C-alpha positions as a Markdown table, in Angstrom:
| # | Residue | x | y | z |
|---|---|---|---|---|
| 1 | Unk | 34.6 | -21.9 | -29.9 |
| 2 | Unk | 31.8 | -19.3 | -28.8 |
| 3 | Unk | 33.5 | -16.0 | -27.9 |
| 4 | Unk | 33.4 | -16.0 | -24.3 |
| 5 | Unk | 35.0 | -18.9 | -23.6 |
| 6 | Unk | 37.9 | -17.3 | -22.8 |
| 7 | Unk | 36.3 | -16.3 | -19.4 |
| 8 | Unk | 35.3 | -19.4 | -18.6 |
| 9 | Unk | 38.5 | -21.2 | -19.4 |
| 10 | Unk | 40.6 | -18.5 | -17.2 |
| 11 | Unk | 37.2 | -19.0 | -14.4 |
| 12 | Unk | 37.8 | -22.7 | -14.3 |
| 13 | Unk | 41.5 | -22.4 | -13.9 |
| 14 | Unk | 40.5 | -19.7 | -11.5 |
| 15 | Unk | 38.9 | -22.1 | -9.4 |
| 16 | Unk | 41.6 | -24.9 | -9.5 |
| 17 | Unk | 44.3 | -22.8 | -8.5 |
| 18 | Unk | 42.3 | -21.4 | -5.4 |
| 19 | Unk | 41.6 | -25.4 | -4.7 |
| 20 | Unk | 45.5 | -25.9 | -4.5 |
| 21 | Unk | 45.9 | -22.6 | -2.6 |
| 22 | Unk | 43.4 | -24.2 | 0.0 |
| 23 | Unk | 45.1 | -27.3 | 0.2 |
| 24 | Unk | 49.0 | -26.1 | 0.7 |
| 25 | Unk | 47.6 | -23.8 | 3.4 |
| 26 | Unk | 46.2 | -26.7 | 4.6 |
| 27 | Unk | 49.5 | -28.1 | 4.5 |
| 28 | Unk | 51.3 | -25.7 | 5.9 |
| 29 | Unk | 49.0 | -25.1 | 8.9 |
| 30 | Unk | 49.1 | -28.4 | 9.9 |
| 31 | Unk | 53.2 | -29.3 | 9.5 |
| 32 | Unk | 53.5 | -29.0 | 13.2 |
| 33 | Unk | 51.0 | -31.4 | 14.2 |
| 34 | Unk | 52.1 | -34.2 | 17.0 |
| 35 | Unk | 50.0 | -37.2 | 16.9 |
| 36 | Unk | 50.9 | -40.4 | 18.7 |
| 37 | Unk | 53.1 | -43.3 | 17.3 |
| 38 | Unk | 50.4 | -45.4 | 17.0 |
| 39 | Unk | 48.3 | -42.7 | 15.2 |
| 40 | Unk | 48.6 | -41.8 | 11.4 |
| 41 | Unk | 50.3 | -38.5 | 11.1 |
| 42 | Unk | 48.5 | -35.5 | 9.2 |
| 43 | Unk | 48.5 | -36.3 | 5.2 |
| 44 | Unk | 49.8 | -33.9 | 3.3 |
| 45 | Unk | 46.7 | -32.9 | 0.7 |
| 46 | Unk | 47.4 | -32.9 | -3.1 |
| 47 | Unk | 44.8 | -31.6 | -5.7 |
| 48 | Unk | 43.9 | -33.7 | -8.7 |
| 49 | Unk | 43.2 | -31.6 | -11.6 |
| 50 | Unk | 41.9 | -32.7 | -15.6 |
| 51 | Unk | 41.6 | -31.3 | -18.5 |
| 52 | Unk | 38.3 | -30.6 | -19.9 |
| 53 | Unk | 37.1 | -32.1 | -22.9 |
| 54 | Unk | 36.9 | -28.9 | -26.0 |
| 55 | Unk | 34.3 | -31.8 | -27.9 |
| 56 | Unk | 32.1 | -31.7 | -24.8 |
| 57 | Unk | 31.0 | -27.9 | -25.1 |
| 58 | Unk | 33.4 | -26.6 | -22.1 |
| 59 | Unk | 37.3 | -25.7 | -22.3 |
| 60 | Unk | 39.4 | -25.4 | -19.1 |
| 61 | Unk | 40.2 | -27.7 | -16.6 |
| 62 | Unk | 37.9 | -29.0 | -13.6 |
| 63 | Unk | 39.3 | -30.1 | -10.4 |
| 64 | Unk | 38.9 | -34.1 | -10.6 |
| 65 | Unk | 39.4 | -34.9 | -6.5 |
| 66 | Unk | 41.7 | -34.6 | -3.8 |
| 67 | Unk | 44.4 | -37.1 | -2.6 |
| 68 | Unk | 46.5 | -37.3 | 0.6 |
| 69 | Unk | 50.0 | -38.4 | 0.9 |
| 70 | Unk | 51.3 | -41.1 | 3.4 |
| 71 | Unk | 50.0 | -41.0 | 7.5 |
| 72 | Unk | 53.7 | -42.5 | 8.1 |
| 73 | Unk | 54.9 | -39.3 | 8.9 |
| 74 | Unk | 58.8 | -39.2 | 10.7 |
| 75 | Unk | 59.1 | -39.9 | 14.7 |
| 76 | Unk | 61.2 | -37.2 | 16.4 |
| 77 | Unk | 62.2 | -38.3 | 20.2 |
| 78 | Unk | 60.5 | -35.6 | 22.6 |
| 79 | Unk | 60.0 | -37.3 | 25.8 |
| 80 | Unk | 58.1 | -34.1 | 27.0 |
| 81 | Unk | 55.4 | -34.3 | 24.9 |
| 82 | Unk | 52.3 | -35.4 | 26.1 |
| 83 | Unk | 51.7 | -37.9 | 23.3 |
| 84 | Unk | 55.1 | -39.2 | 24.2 |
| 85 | Unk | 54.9 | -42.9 | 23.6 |
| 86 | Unk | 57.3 | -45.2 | 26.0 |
| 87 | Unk | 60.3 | -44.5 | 24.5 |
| 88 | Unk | 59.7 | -40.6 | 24.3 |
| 89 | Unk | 58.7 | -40.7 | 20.7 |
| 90 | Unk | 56.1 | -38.9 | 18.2 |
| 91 | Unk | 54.7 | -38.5 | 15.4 |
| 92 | Unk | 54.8 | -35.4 | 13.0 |
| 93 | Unk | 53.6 | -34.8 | 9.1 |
| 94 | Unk | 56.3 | -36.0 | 6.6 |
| 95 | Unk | 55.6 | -32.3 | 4.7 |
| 96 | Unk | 58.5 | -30.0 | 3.5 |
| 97 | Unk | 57.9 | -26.7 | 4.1 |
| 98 | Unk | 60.0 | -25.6 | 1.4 |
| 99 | Unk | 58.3 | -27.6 | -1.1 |
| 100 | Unk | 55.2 | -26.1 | 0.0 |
| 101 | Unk | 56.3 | -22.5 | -0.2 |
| 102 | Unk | 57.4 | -23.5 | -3.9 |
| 103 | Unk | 53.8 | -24.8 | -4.3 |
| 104 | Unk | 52.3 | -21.8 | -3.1 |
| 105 | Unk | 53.9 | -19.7 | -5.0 |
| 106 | Unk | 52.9 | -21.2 | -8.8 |
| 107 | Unk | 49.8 | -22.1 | -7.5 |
| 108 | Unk | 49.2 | -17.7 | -6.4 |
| 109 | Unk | 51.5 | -17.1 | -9.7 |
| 110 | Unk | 48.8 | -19.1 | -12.3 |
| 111 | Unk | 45.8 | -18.1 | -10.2 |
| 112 | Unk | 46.9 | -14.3 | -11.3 |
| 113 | Unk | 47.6 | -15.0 | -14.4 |
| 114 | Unk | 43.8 | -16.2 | -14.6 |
| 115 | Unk | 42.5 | -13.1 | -13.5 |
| 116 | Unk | 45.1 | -11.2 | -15.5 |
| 117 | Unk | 43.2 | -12.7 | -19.2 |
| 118 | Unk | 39.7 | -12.6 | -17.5 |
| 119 | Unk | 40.7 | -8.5 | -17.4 |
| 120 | Unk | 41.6 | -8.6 | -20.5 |
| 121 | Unk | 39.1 | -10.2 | -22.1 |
| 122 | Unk | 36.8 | -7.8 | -20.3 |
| 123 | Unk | 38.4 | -4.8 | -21.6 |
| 124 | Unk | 38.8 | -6.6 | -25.3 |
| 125 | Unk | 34.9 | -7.6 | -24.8 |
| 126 | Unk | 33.8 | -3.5 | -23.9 |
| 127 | Unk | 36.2 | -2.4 | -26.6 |
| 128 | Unk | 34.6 | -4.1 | -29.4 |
| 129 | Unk | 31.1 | -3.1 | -27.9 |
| 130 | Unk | 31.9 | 0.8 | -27.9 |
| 131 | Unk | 33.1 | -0.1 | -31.8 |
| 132 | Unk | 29.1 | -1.1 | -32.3 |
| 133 | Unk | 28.2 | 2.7 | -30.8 |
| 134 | Unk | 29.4 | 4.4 | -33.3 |
């Protein structure tokens, strides 16, 4: 294990955390949109992360792709709505906004925990280099 590692273990993790922040404000932004019955609804978007092999030289986790929930979404009866189908019905996202405030909240809680040991490395890093001055 080569001595910086550490900030590039708490860098990748940096990065994956950001890519699930991205995606739940994607999330959220979009619970209210209408679509037509005959349309898919919005899918919710769910980041796929993986572990990175220590054997292959890097430590950390990468982010392996992104998946997307169910276009069912639940039909609410608002005959006003423009997309109204005959029967006054629509289509909206299947996403629970409480789920997604829970999401939003580990992902903002690990990504500052990343940058919390990237700091400290730093300062651990500068320390042992003013130990070398003399």
């Amino acid at each position: 294990m080569a001595i910086f590692d550490t900030l590039s273990i708490s860098g990748s993790g940096m990065t994956a955390h950001r890519k699930w922040l991205d995606a739940v404000s994607d999330n959220i932004s979009n619970i209210n949109d209408v679509s037509a019955t005959s349309e898919d609804a919005f899918k919710e978007r769910f980041v796929d992360v993986q572990a990175n092999e220590y054997g292959s030289g890097e430590g950390g986790v990468r982010v392996a792709g992104v998946t997307f929930g169910s276009g069912e979404g639940r039909i609410v009866y608002e005959p006003d709505n423009p997309l109204a189908d005959a029967n006054g019905n629509v289509k909206y996202p299947d996403i629970d906004l409480g789920d997604q405030m829970t999401e939003l909240m580990i992902a903002q809680r690990g990504y500052q925990a990343n940058v919390t040991a990237i700091s400290r490395a730093t300062d651990a890093y500068q320390a042992a280099l003013r130990l070398g001055k003399g």
